[in-house]
Amino acid sequence: MKIGIACYPTFGGSGVLATELGKALADKGHKVHFITYQQPVRLNMFNANIFYHEVRVPTYPLFDYPPYEVALASTMVDAIINHDLDLLHVHYAIPHASAAYMAKQIVKSKTGRIVPVITTLHGTDITLVGRDKTYEPVVTFSINESDTITSVSENLKEETYKNFAITKDIEVITNFVDVQRFAKKPIDAFKKVIAPNGEKILLHASNFRKVKRVEDVIKVFAQVSKEIPAKLMMVGDGPERPAAEDLARHLGVAGDVSFVGKQEQMEDIMNVSDIFLLTSDYESFGLSALEAMAARSIVISTNAGGLPEINIDGVTGFMANVGDVDTMSQQAIAVLKDDVLLAKMKEQAFEQANKFSLENIIPLYEKMYSKYCRMDNA
Ligand code: GMT
């Protein structure tokens, strides 16, 4: 099929998931057209089945706010008509769902064709940003106008029905991971650079937004490092990074914490990690935790949102209430002191990741798309 994908091209979970989905579909022979304002970060290879349409937003002295959504809808129209796309799959409702609605109407008036729109809800488009009164009417309308709505967890589905007047069914298709890619052998030399004396390695990766509570990661690490020789890698960047760096200094652990910024080779980094820490206020799913599990890292997370759907307490890692850094620290210390338990839980985390493998989840998307397969493409 010929599939248009609109997403954020940045390091955010929705963009990463959408890009990995497009790559997997292209590997299976579908023609995938990415429609974004920048090359998606994980689209770092050539594939003859992948096409990229850049949304250009011309500036003009009158515009304090250049109309991105209009430029996006126009680019969608061009891609649909010029490449005869079968459907549009948009990731993160704002502004992709409303732009897709607009594009659909324009294509219909120009060609008479009705192009199906699938909207995948990812998280903060529902739980944070989308609920804001400024956006809510447009978000509700454009979700309801989508031909198919999917959400990445049961929890997000419930949140969507709770917060918006949605009149249609929402299908849950979870995040997935390319297990082969993440389950590599750890690179010893890399491990030695991070933990030269065989210290245990804790890891956090995110876009350092408030919802991630990155200061809690530092607080947990400060308690752990009092008991166990350990290092912490902080991967990513965002508004809360300066506060986290300050806190590491104030707690006297800055020497054992590396803030390495945004990184692309997450599989190499996750492979050397013993514990992945995810202290978020909310996660609809927690894609980064799943990727860490595929790399055989256990996960210590909060029990917020959809996290209990992937992290099984006492099996693949541990969970605690949001903000309960003492419990998370105790959990980490206990497992890091017990190498047999740590090794067993790492294997269990890996097994759990396999349930969400690309091989298991991509066919669910294909099945959903097949409803919209045109006779000439069948
Ligand atoms: O918060 C992020 O990391 C980015 C955000 C996004 O939408 O770009 O991620 C959300 O989508 C991911 C992919 O579906 C989920 O795995 C994340 O849990 C979710 N983040 C939140 O709900 C906070």
PDB file of C-alpha atoms in Angstrom, residues 51-345:
ATOM      1  CA  PHE A  51       9.880   9.046   0.615  1.00  0.00           C
ATOM      2  CA  TYR A  52      10.188  12.260   2.537  1.00  0.00           C
ATOM      3  CA  HIS A  53       8.034  15.339   1.999  1.00  0.00           C
ATOM      4  CA  GLU A  54       9.304  18.393   3.828  1.00  0.00           C
ATOM      5  CA  VAL A  55       6.690  20.808   5.106  1.00  0.00           C
ATOM      6  CA  ARG A  56       8.028  24.271   4.361  1.00  0.00           C
ATOM      7  CA  VAL A  57       6.513  27.138   6.332  1.00  0.00           C
ATOM      8  CA  PRO A  58       7.317  30.397   4.560  1.00  0.00           C
ATOM      9  CA  THR A  59       7.668  33.365   6.888  1.00  0.00           C
ATOM     10  CA  TYR A  60       6.163  36.767   6.241  1.00  0.00           C
ATOM     11  CA  PRO A  61       6.514  39.983   8.259  1.00  0.00           C
ATOM     12  CA  LEU A  62       2.817  39.835   9.140  1.00  0.00           C
ATOM     13  CA  PHE A  63       3.132  36.424  10.778  1.00  0.00           C
ATOM     14  CA  ASP A  64       4.046  36.347  14.442  1.00  0.00           C
ATOM     15  CA  TYR A  65       2.914  32.735  14.249  1.00  0.00           C
ATOM     16  CA  PRO A  66       3.629  31.152  10.833  1.00  0.00           C
ATOM     17  CA  PRO A  67       0.621  28.911   9.988  1.00  0.00           C
ATOM     18  CA  TYR A  68       2.296  25.480  10.203  1.00  0.00           C
ATOM     19  CA  GLU A  69      -0.964  23.546  10.109  1.00  0.00           C
ATOM     20  CA  VAL A  70      -1.944  25.149   6.779  1.00  0.00           C
ATOM     21  CA  ALA A  71       1.456  24.313   5.271  1.00  0.00           C
ATOM     22  CA  LEU A  72       1.184  20.760   6.635  1.00  0.00           C
ATOM     23  CA  ALA A  73      -2.316  20.245   5.156  1.00  0.00           C
ATOM     24  CA  SER A  74      -1.150  21.586   1.783  1.00  0.00           C
ATOM     25  CA  THR A  75       1.857  19.236   1.779  1.00  0.00           C
ATOM     26  CA  MET A  76      -0.474  16.349   2.658  1.00  0.00           C
ATOM     27  CA  VAL A  77      -2.695  17.272  -0.302  1.00  0.00           C
ATOM     28  CA  ASP A  78       0.317  17.332  -2.666  1.00  0.00           C
ATOM     29  CA  ALA A  79       1.605  13.985  -1.400  1.00  0.00           C
ATOM     30  CA  ILE A  80      -1.822  12.311  -1.637  1.00  0.00           C
ATOM     31  CA  ILE A  81      -2.550  13.539  -5.159  1.00  0.00           C
ATOM     32  CA  ASN A  82       0.950  13.267  -6.684  1.00  0.00           C
ATOM     33  CA  HIS A  83       1.705   9.859  -5.185  1.00  0.00           C
ATOM     34  CA  ASP A  84      -1.826   8.459  -5.124  1.00  0.00           C
ATOM     35  CA  LEU A  85      -1.606   7.606  -1.415  1.00  0.00           C
ATOM     36  CA  ASP A  86      -4.073   5.028  -0.101  1.00  0.00           C
ATOM     37  CA  LEU A  87      -4.349   6.532   3.349  1.00  0.00           C
ATOM     38  CA  LEU A  88      -2.923   9.030   5.820  1.00  0.00           C
ATOM     39  CA  HIS A  89      -1.748   7.809   9.214  1.00  0.00           C
ATOM     40  CA  VAL A  90      -1.121  10.695  11.591  1.00  0.00           C
ATOM     41  CA  HIS A  91       0.695  10.409  14.915  1.00  0.00           C
ATOM     42  CA  TYR A  92      -0.052  12.769  17.828  1.00  0.00           C
ATOM     43  CA  ALA A  93      -3.388  14.506  17.411  1.00  0.00           C
ATOM     44  CA  ILE A  94      -2.176  18.103  17.521  1.00  0.00           C
ATOM     45  CA  PRO A  95      -2.051  19.449  14.829  1.00  0.00           C
ATOM     46  CA  HIS A  96      -1.786  16.343  12.663  1.00  0.00           C
ATOM     47  CA  ALA A  97      -5.390  15.120  12.983  1.00  0.00           C
ATOM     48  CA  SER A  98      -6.952  18.477  12.107  1.00  0.00           C
ATOM     49  CA  ALA A  99      -4.466  19.050   9.248  1.00  0.00           C
ATOM     50  CA  ALA A 100      -5.366  15.595   7.904  1.00  0.00           C
ATOM     51  CA  TYR A 101      -9.071  16.418   8.129  1.00  0.00           C
ATOM     52  CA  MET A 102      -8.463  19.588   6.126  1.00  0.00           C
ATOM     53  CA  ALA A 103      -6.338  17.720   3.552  1.00  0.00           C
ATOM     54  CA  LYS A 104      -9.028  15.059   3.191  1.00  0.00           C
ATOM     55  CA  GLN A 105     -11.697  17.679   2.415  1.00  0.00           C
ATOM     56  CA  ILE A 106      -9.451  19.417  -0.122  1.00  0.00           C
ATOM     57  CA  VAL A 107      -8.561  16.172  -1.919  1.00  0.00           C
ATOM     58  CA  LYS A 108     -12.263  15.256  -2.016  1.00  0.00           C
ATOM     59  CA  SER A 109     -13.210  18.588  -3.576  1.00  0.00           C
ATOM     60  CA  LYS A 110     -10.334  18.426  -6.092  1.00  0.00           C
ATOM     61  CA  THR A 111     -10.541  14.773  -7.158  1.00  0.00           C
ATOM     62  CA  GLY A 112     -13.670  13.264  -5.659  1.00  0.00           C
ATOM     63  CA  ARG A 113     -11.551  10.686  -3.811  1.00  0.00           C
ATOM     64  CA  ILE A 114     -12.066  10.072  -0.114  1.00  0.00           C
ATOM     65  CA  VAL A 115      -8.765   9.348   1.571  1.00  0.00           C
ATOM     66  CA  PRO A 116      -9.029   7.515   4.897  1.00  0.00           C
ATOM     67  CA  VAL A 117      -7.378   9.156   7.910  1.00  0.00           C
ATOM     68  CA  ILE A 118      -6.046   7.116  10.830  1.00  0.00           C
ATOM     69  CA  THR A 119      -5.122   8.988  13.987  1.00  0.00           C
ATOM     70  CA  THR A 120      -2.863   7.416  16.598  1.00  0.00           C
ATOM     71  CA  LEU A 121      -3.041   9.036  20.019  1.00  0.00           C
ATOM     72  CA  HIS A 122       0.265   8.927  21.858  1.00  0.00           C
ATOM     73  CA  GLY A 123       0.099  10.588  25.243  1.00  0.00           C
ATOM     74  CA  THR A 124       0.391  14.262  26.019  1.00  0.00           C
ATOM     75  CA  ASP A 125      -1.791  15.090  23.001  1.00  0.00           C
ATOM     76  CA  ILE A 126      -4.567  13.693  25.226  1.00  0.00           C
ATOM     77  CA  THR A 127      -3.416  13.963  28.823  1.00  0.00           C
ATOM     78  CA  LEU A 128      -1.825  17.411  28.801  1.00  0.00           C
ATOM     79  CA  VAL A 129      -1.836  19.618  25.712  1.00  0.00           C
ATOM     80  CA  GLY A 130      -5.028  18.413  24.050  1.00  0.00           C
ATOM     81  CA  ARG A 131      -7.115  18.955  27.180  1.00  0.00           C
ATOM     82  CA  ASP A 132      -6.220  22.627  27.263  1.00  0.00           C
ATOM     83  CA  LYS A 133      -9.347  24.624  26.385  1.00  0.00           C
ATOM     84  CA  THR A 134      -7.349  26.398  23.678  1.00  0.00           C
ATOM     85  CA  TYR A 135      -7.119  23.184  21.684  1.00  0.00           C
ATOM     86  CA  GLU A 136      -9.848  20.874  22.991  1.00  0.00           C
ATOM     87  CA  PRO A 137     -12.690  21.639  20.507  1.00  0.00           C
ATOM     88  CA  VAL A 138     -10.434  21.088  17.490  1.00  0.00           C
ATOM     89  CA  VAL A 139      -8.858  17.970  19.011  1.00  0.00           C
ATOM     90  CA  THR A 140     -12.257  16.415  19.811  1.00  0.00           C
ATOM     91  CA  PHE A 141     -13.639  17.235  16.372  1.00  0.00           C
ATOM     92  CA  SER A 142     -10.634  15.968  14.420  1.00  0.00           C
ATOM     93  CA  ILE A 143     -10.364  12.736  16.436  1.00  0.00           C
ATOM     94  CA  ASN A 144     -14.063  12.046  15.829  1.00  0.00           C
ATOM     95  CA  GLU A 145     -13.644  12.780  12.124  1.00  0.00           C
ATOM     96  CA  SER A 146     -10.810  10.235  11.796  1.00  0.00           C
ATOM     97  CA  ASP A 147     -11.795   7.014  10.049  1.00  0.00           C
ATOM     98  CA  THR A 148      -9.887   4.915  12.586  1.00  0.00           C
ATOM     99  CA  ILE A 149      -8.537   5.949  15.971  1.00  0.00           C
ATOM    100  CA  THR A 150      -5.830   3.996  17.745  1.00  0.00           C
ATOM    101  CA  SER A 151      -4.185   4.529  21.097  1.00  0.00           C
ATOM    102  CA  VAL A 152      -0.900   3.112  22.340  1.00  0.00           C
ATOM    103  CA  SER A 153      -2.259   1.618  25.584  1.00  0.00           C
ATOM    104  CA  GLU A 154      -5.466   0.674  27.384  1.00  0.00           C
ATOM    105  CA  ASN A 155      -4.780   3.455  29.843  1.00  0.00           C
ATOM    106  CA  LEU A 156      -4.583   6.100  27.119  1.00  0.00           C
ATOM    107  CA  LYS A 157      -7.816   4.813  25.602  1.00  0.00           C
ATOM    108  CA  GLU A 158      -9.557   5.259  28.982  1.00  0.00           C
ATOM    109  CA  GLU A 159      -8.032   8.729  29.397  1.00  0.00           C
ATOM    110  CA  THR A 160      -9.284   9.718  25.958  1.00  0.00           C
ATOM    111  CA  TYR A 161     -12.868   8.673  26.693  1.00  0.00           C
ATOM    112  CA  LYS A 162     -12.641  10.375  30.099  1.00  0.00           C
ATOM    113  CA  ASN A 163     -11.392  13.702  28.790  1.00  0.00           C
ATOM    114  CA  PHE A 164     -13.000  14.084  25.358  1.00  0.00           C
ATOM    115  CA  ALA A 165     -16.474  13.458  23.937  1.00  0.00           C
ATOM    116  CA  ILE A 166     -15.328  10.698  21.580  1.00  0.00           C
ATOM    117  CA  THR A 167     -18.126   8.980  19.719  1.00  0.00           C
ATOM    118  CA  LYS A 168     -16.126   6.231  18.007  1.00  0.00           C
ATOM    119  CA  ASP A 169     -14.284   3.062  18.986  1.00  0.00           C
ATOM    120  CA  ILE A 170     -10.627   3.371  19.843  1.00  0.00           C
ATOM    121  CA  GLU A 171      -8.444   0.410  18.958  1.00  0.00           C
ATOM    122  CA  VAL A 172      -5.404  -0.236  21.162  1.00  0.00           C
ATOM    123  CA  ILE A 173      -2.228  -1.015  19.242  1.00  0.00           C
ATOM    124  CA  THR A 174       0.691  -0.808  21.628  1.00  0.00           C
ATOM    125  CA  ASN A 175       4.176   0.543  21.023  1.00  0.00           C
ATOM    126  CA  PHE A 176       6.637  -2.009  19.680  1.00  0.00           C
ATOM    127  CA  VAL A 177      10.383  -2.573  19.612  1.00  0.00           C
ATOM    128  CA  ASP A 178      12.837  -4.008  17.121  1.00  0.00           C
ATOM    129  CA  VAL A 179      14.187  -6.611  19.540  1.00  0.00           C
ATOM    130  CA  GLN A 180      17.005  -7.742  17.199  1.00  0.00           C
ATOM    131  CA  ARG A 181      18.349  -4.227  17.108  1.00  0.00           C
ATOM    132  CA  PHE A 182      18.276  -3.618  20.869  1.00  0.00           C
ATOM    133  CA  ALA A 183      19.361  -7.086  22.038  1.00  0.00           C
ATOM    134  CA  LYS A 184      22.953  -6.676  20.898  1.00  0.00           C
ATOM    135  CA  LYS A 185      25.983  -7.819  22.848  1.00  0.00           C
ATOM    136  CA  PRO A 186      27.188  -4.988  25.110  1.00  0.00           C
ATOM    137  CA  ILE A 187      30.294  -3.204  23.797  1.00  0.00           C
ATOM    138  CA  ASP A 188      32.893  -3.821  26.535  1.00  0.00           C
ATOM    139  CA  ALA A 189      35.059  -0.860  25.587  1.00  0.00           C
ATOM    140  CA  PHE A 190      32.039   1.440  25.822  1.00  0.00           C
ATOM    141  CA  LYS A 191      31.091   0.003  29.212  1.00  0.00           C
ATOM    142  CA  LYS A 192      34.647   0.582  30.458  1.00  0.00           C
ATOM    143  CA  VAL A 193      34.502   4.254  29.509  1.00  0.00           C
ATOM    144  CA  ILE A 194      31.310   4.772  31.513  1.00  0.00           C
ATOM    145  CA  ALA A 195      32.107   2.497  34.441  1.00  0.00           C
ATOM    146  CA  PRO A 196      35.896   1.986  34.499  1.00  0.00           C
ATOM    147  CA  ASN A 197      35.864   0.072  37.788  1.00  0.00           C
ATOM    148  CA  GLY A 198      32.919  -2.174  36.997  1.00  0.00           C
ATOM    149  CA  GLU A 199      30.387   0.114  38.678  1.00  0.00           C
ATOM    150  CA  LYS A 200      26.696  -0.644  38.116  1.00  0.00           C
ATOM    151  CA  ILE A 201      25.126   1.540  35.425  1.00  0.00           C
ATOM    152  CA  LEU A 202      21.809   3.338  35.785  1.00  0.00           C
ATOM    153  CA  LEU A 203      20.263   5.091  32.806  1.00  0.00           C
ATOM    154  CA  HIS A 204      17.591   7.637  32.062  1.00  0.00           C
ATOM    155  CA  ALA A 205      16.608   8.821  28.578  1.00  0.00           C
ATOM    156  CA  SER A 206      13.928  11.351  27.755  1.00  0.00           C
ATOM    157  CA  ASN A 207      13.245  14.824  26.467  1.00  0.00           C
ATOM    158  CA  PHE A 208      13.667  16.255  29.967  1.00  0.00           C
ATOM    159  CA  ARG A 209      10.216  17.767  30.147  1.00  0.00           C
ATOM    160  CA  LYS A 210       8.442  18.393  33.488  1.00  0.00           C
ATOM    161  CA  VAL A 211       6.298  15.261  33.056  1.00  0.00           C
ATOM    162  CA  LYS A 212       9.482  13.115  33.309  1.00  0.00           C
ATOM    163  CA  ARG A 213      10.399  14.350  36.836  1.00  0.00           C
ATOM    164  CA  VAL A 214      14.106  14.058  36.015  1.00  0.00           C
ATOM    165  CA  GLU A 215      15.048  15.473  39.416  1.00  0.00           C
ATOM    166  CA  ASP A 216      13.627  12.275  40.936  1.00  0.00           C
ATOM    167  CA  VAL A 217      16.076  10.291  38.810  1.00  0.00           C
ATOM    168  CA  ILE A 218      18.951  12.238  40.377  1.00  0.00           C
ATOM    169  CA  LYS A 219      17.502  11.802  43.888  1.00  0.00           C
ATOM    170  CA  VAL A 220      17.218   8.032  43.405  1.00  0.00           C
ATOM    171  CA  PHE A 221      20.753   7.835  42.084  1.00  0.00           C
ATOM    172  CA  ALA A 222      22.112   9.882  45.011  1.00  0.00           C
ATOM    173  CA  GLN A 223      20.667   7.314  47.450  1.00  0.00           C
ATOM    174  CA  VAL A 224      21.858   4.331  45.411  1.00  0.00           C
ATOM    175  CA  SER A 225      25.398   5.618  45.018  1.00  0.00           C
ATOM    176  CA  LYS A 226      25.754   5.935  48.818  1.00  0.00           C
ATOM    177  CA  GLU A 227      25.417   2.143  49.038  1.00  0.00           C
ATOM    178  CA  ILE A 228      26.750   0.815  45.763  1.00  0.00           C
ATOM    179  CA  PRO A 229      29.483   1.947  43.354  1.00  0.00           C
ATOM    180  CA  ALA A 230      27.402   3.201  40.453  1.00  0.00           C
ATOM    181  CA  LYS A 231      27.266   5.587  37.502  1.00  0.00           C
ATOM    182  CA  LEU A 232      24.259   7.351  35.997  1.00  0.00           C
ATOM    183  CA  MET A 233      23.877   8.260  32.339  1.00  0.00           C
ATOM    184  CA  MET A 234      21.354  10.966  31.520  1.00  0.00           C
ATOM    185  CA  VAL A 235      20.535  10.854  27.808  1.00  0.00           C
ATOM    186  CA  GLY A 236      18.533  13.555  26.050  1.00  0.00           C
ATOM    187  CA  ASP A 237      17.940  17.228  26.503  1.00  0.00           C
ATOM    188  CA  GLY A 238      15.118  19.581  27.346  1.00  0.00           C
ATOM    189  CA  PRO A 239      13.859  22.292  29.685  1.00  0.00           C
ATOM    190  CA  GLU A 240      14.484  20.431  32.962  1.00  0.00           C
ATOM    191  CA  ARG A 241      18.108  19.538  32.248  1.00  0.00           C
ATOM    192  CA  PRO A 242      19.703  22.578  34.005  1.00  0.00           C
ATOM    193  CA  ALA A 243      17.733  21.870  37.207  1.00  0.00           C
ATOM    194  CA  ALA A 244      18.786  18.213  37.110  1.00  0.00           C
ATOM    195  CA  GLU A 245      22.445  19.154  36.599  1.00  0.00           C
ATOM    196  CA  ASP A 246      22.240  21.644  39.490  1.00  0.00           C
ATOM    197  CA  LEU A 247      20.677  19.019  41.734  1.00  0.00           C
ATOM    198  CA  ALA A 248      23.384  16.469  40.906  1.00  0.00           C
ATOM    199  CA  ARG A 249      25.975  19.039  41.983  1.00  0.00           C
ATOM    200  CA  HIS A 250      24.108  19.937  45.188  1.00  0.00           C
ATOM    201  CA  LEU A 251      23.737  16.286  46.144  1.00  0.00           C
ATOM    202  CA  GLY A 252      27.442  15.723  45.542  1.00  0.00           C
ATOM    203  CA  VAL A 253      27.014  13.120  42.803  1.00  0.00           C
ATOM    204  CA  ALA A 254      27.900  15.201  39.733  1.00  0.00           C
ATOM    205  CA  GLY A 255      31.158  13.264  39.303  1.00  0.00           C
ATOM    206  CA  ASP A 256      29.232  10.032  38.797  1.00  0.00           C
ATOM    207  CA  VAL A 257      26.507  11.437  36.540  1.00  0.00           C
ATOM    208  CA  SER A 258      27.070  12.033  32.820  1.00  0.00           C
ATOM    209  CA  PHE A 259      24.644  14.268  30.967  1.00  0.00           C
ATOM    210  CA  VAL A 260      25.422  13.170  27.432  1.00  0.00           C
ATOM    211  CA  GLY A 261      22.684  15.042  25.533  1.00  0.00           C
ATOM    212  CA  LYS A 262      20.700  13.657  22.602  1.00  0.00           C
ATOM    213  CA  GLN A 263      22.023  10.383  21.211  1.00  0.00           C
ATOM    214  CA  GLU A 264      21.042   8.257  18.252  1.00  0.00           C
ATOM    215  CA  GLN A 265      22.702   4.916  19.091  1.00  0.00           C
ATOM    216  CA  MET A 266      20.318   4.119  21.920  1.00  0.00           C
ATOM    217  CA  GLU A 267      20.796   0.375  21.497  1.00  0.00           C
ATOM    218  CA  ASP A 268      24.509   0.636  22.394  1.00  0.00           C
ATOM    219  CA  ILE A 269      23.760   2.803  25.412  1.00  0.00           C
ATOM    220  CA  MET A 270      20.849   0.708  26.680  1.00  0.00           C
ATOM    221  CA  ASN A 271      22.892  -2.460  26.326  1.00  0.00           C
ATOM    222  CA  VAL A 272      25.318  -1.460  29.042  1.00  0.00           C
ATOM    223  CA  SER A 273      22.592  -0.362  31.452  1.00  0.00           C
ATOM    224  CA  ASP A 274      21.588  -2.383  34.525  1.00  0.00           C
ATOM    225  CA  ILE A 275      18.608  -0.261  35.522  1.00  0.00           C
ATOM    226  CA  PHE A 276      16.553   2.089  33.390  1.00  0.00           C
ATOM    227  CA  LEU A 277      14.875   4.737  35.552  1.00  0.00           C
ATOM    228  CA  LEU A 278      11.582   6.275  34.453  1.00  0.00           C
ATOM    229  CA  THR A 279      10.140   8.500  37.167  1.00  0.00           C
ATOM    230  CA  SER A 280       7.393  10.166  35.100  1.00  0.00           C
ATOM    231  CA  ASP A 281       4.221  11.769  36.370  1.00  0.00           C
ATOM    232  CA  TYR A 282       2.533  10.042  33.467  1.00  0.00           C
ATOM    233  CA  GLU A 283       3.467   7.767  30.563  1.00  0.00           C
ATOM    234  CA  SER A 284       0.819   6.535  28.177  1.00  0.00           C
ATOM    235  CA  PHE A 285       3.096   3.572  27.452  1.00  0.00           C
ATOM    236  CA  GLY A 286       6.811   4.258  28.003  1.00  0.00           C
ATOM    237  CA  LEU A 287       8.527   3.348  24.734  1.00  0.00           C
ATOM    238  CA  SER A 288      11.986   4.078  26.136  1.00  0.00           C
ATOM    239  CA  ALA A 289      11.384   1.556  28.949  1.00  0.00           C
ATOM    240  CA  LEU A 290      10.384  -1.077  26.403  1.00  0.00           C
ATOM    241  CA  GLU A 291      13.531  -0.432  24.356  1.00  0.00           C
ATOM    242  CA  ALA A 292      15.605  -0.742  27.526  1.00  0.00           C
ATOM    243  CA  MET A 293      13.958  -4.083  28.345  1.00  0.00           C
ATOM    244  CA  ALA A 294      14.781  -5.363  24.851  1.00  0.00           C
ATOM    245  CA  ALA A 295      18.386  -4.454  25.647  1.00  0.00           C
ATOM    246  CA  ARG A 296      18.137  -6.562  28.837  1.00  0.00           C
ATOM    247  CA  SER A 297      17.950  -3.714  31.292  1.00  0.00           C
ATOM    248  CA  ILE A 298      15.484  -3.911  34.139  1.00  0.00           C
ATOM    249  CA  VAL A 299      13.140  -0.942  34.651  1.00  0.00           C
ATOM    250  CA  ILE A 300      12.383   0.936  37.840  1.00  0.00           C
ATOM    251  CA  SER A 301       9.468   3.209  37.098  1.00  0.00           C
ATOM    252  CA  THR A 302       6.465   4.892  38.573  1.00  0.00           C
ATOM    253  CA  ASN A 303       3.152   3.104  38.279  1.00  0.00           C
ATOM    254  CA  ALA A 304       1.570   5.970  36.358  1.00  0.00           C
ATOM    255  CA  GLY A 305      -0.590   5.680  33.241  1.00  0.00           C
ATOM    256  CA  GLY A 306       0.194   2.725  31.002  1.00  0.00           C
ATOM    257  CA  LEU A 307       3.488   1.762  32.674  1.00  0.00           C
ATOM    258  CA  PRO A 308       1.918  -1.213  34.543  1.00  0.00           C
ATOM    259  CA  GLU A 309       0.932  -2.577  31.117  1.00  0.00           C
ATOM    260  CA  ILE A 310       4.615  -3.197  30.328  1.00  0.00           C
ATOM    261  CA  ASN A 311       6.656  -3.128  33.543  1.00  0.00           C
ATOM    262  CA  ILE A 312       5.665  -6.045  35.765  1.00  0.00           C
ATOM    263  CA  ASP A 313       6.464  -5.256  39.379  1.00  0.00           C
ATOM    264  CA  GLY A 314       8.994  -7.719  40.800  1.00  0.00           C
ATOM    265  CA  VAL A 315       9.438  -9.467  37.430  1.00  0.00           C
ATOM    266  CA  THR A 316      10.784  -7.060  34.778  1.00  0.00           C
ATOM    267  CA  GLY A 317      11.694  -4.381  37.314  1.00  0.00           C
ATOM    268  CA  PHE A 318       9.878  -2.504  40.040  1.00  0.00           C
ATOM    269  CA  MET A 319       7.264   0.205  40.363  1.00  0.00           C
ATOM    270  CA  ALA A 320       6.465   2.844  42.945  1.00  0.00           C
ATOM    271  CA  ASN A 321       4.075   5.757  43.313  1.00  0.00           C
ATOM    272  CA  VAL A 322       4.938   9.003  41.551  1.00  0.00           C
ATOM    273  CA  GLY A 323       7.471  10.920  43.654  1.00  0.00           C
ATOM    274  CA  ASP A 324       8.278   8.011  45.986  1.00  0.00           C
ATOM    275  CA  VAL A 325      12.024   8.227  45.483  1.00  0.00           C
ATOM    276  CA  ASP A 326      12.764   6.353  48.725  1.00  0.00           C
ATOM    277  CA  THR A 327      10.975   3.218  47.557  1.00  0.00           C
ATOM    278  CA  MET A 328      12.585   3.396  44.118  1.00  0.00           C
ATOM    279  CA  SER A 329      16.014   3.799  45.728  1.00  0.00           C
ATOM    280  CA  GLN A 330      15.465   0.808  48.042  1.00  0.00           C
ATOM    281  CA  GLN A 331      14.296  -1.315  45.108  1.00  0.00           C
ATOM    282  CA  ALA A 332      17.393  -0.379  43.114  1.00  0.00           C
ATOM    283  CA  ILE A 333      19.790  -1.008  46.007  1.00  0.00           C
ATOM    284  CA  ALA A 334      18.257  -4.411  46.780  1.00  0.00           C
ATOM    285  CA  VAL A 335      18.471  -5.691  43.209  1.00  0.00           C
ATOM    286  CA  LEU A 336      21.938  -4.258  42.566  1.00  0.00           C
ATOM    287  CA  LYS A 337      23.216  -6.086  45.655  1.00  0.00           C
ATOM    288  CA  ASP A 338      21.931  -9.401  44.337  1.00  0.00           C
ATOM    289  CA  ASP A 339      23.640 -10.333  41.050  1.00  0.00           C
ATOM    290  CA  VAL A 340      21.616 -13.546  40.656  1.00  0.00           C
ATOM    291  CA  LEU A 341      18.319 -11.700  40.996  1.00  0.00           C
ATOM    292  CA  LEU A 342      19.517  -8.917  38.690  1.00  0.00           C
ATOM    293  CA  ALA A 343      20.499 -11.408  35.971  1.00  0.00           C
ATOM    294  CA  LYS A 344      17.170 -13.245  36.305  1.00  0.00           C
ATOM    295  CA  MET A 345      15.139 -10.044  36.095  1.00  0.00           C
TER     296      MET A 345
END
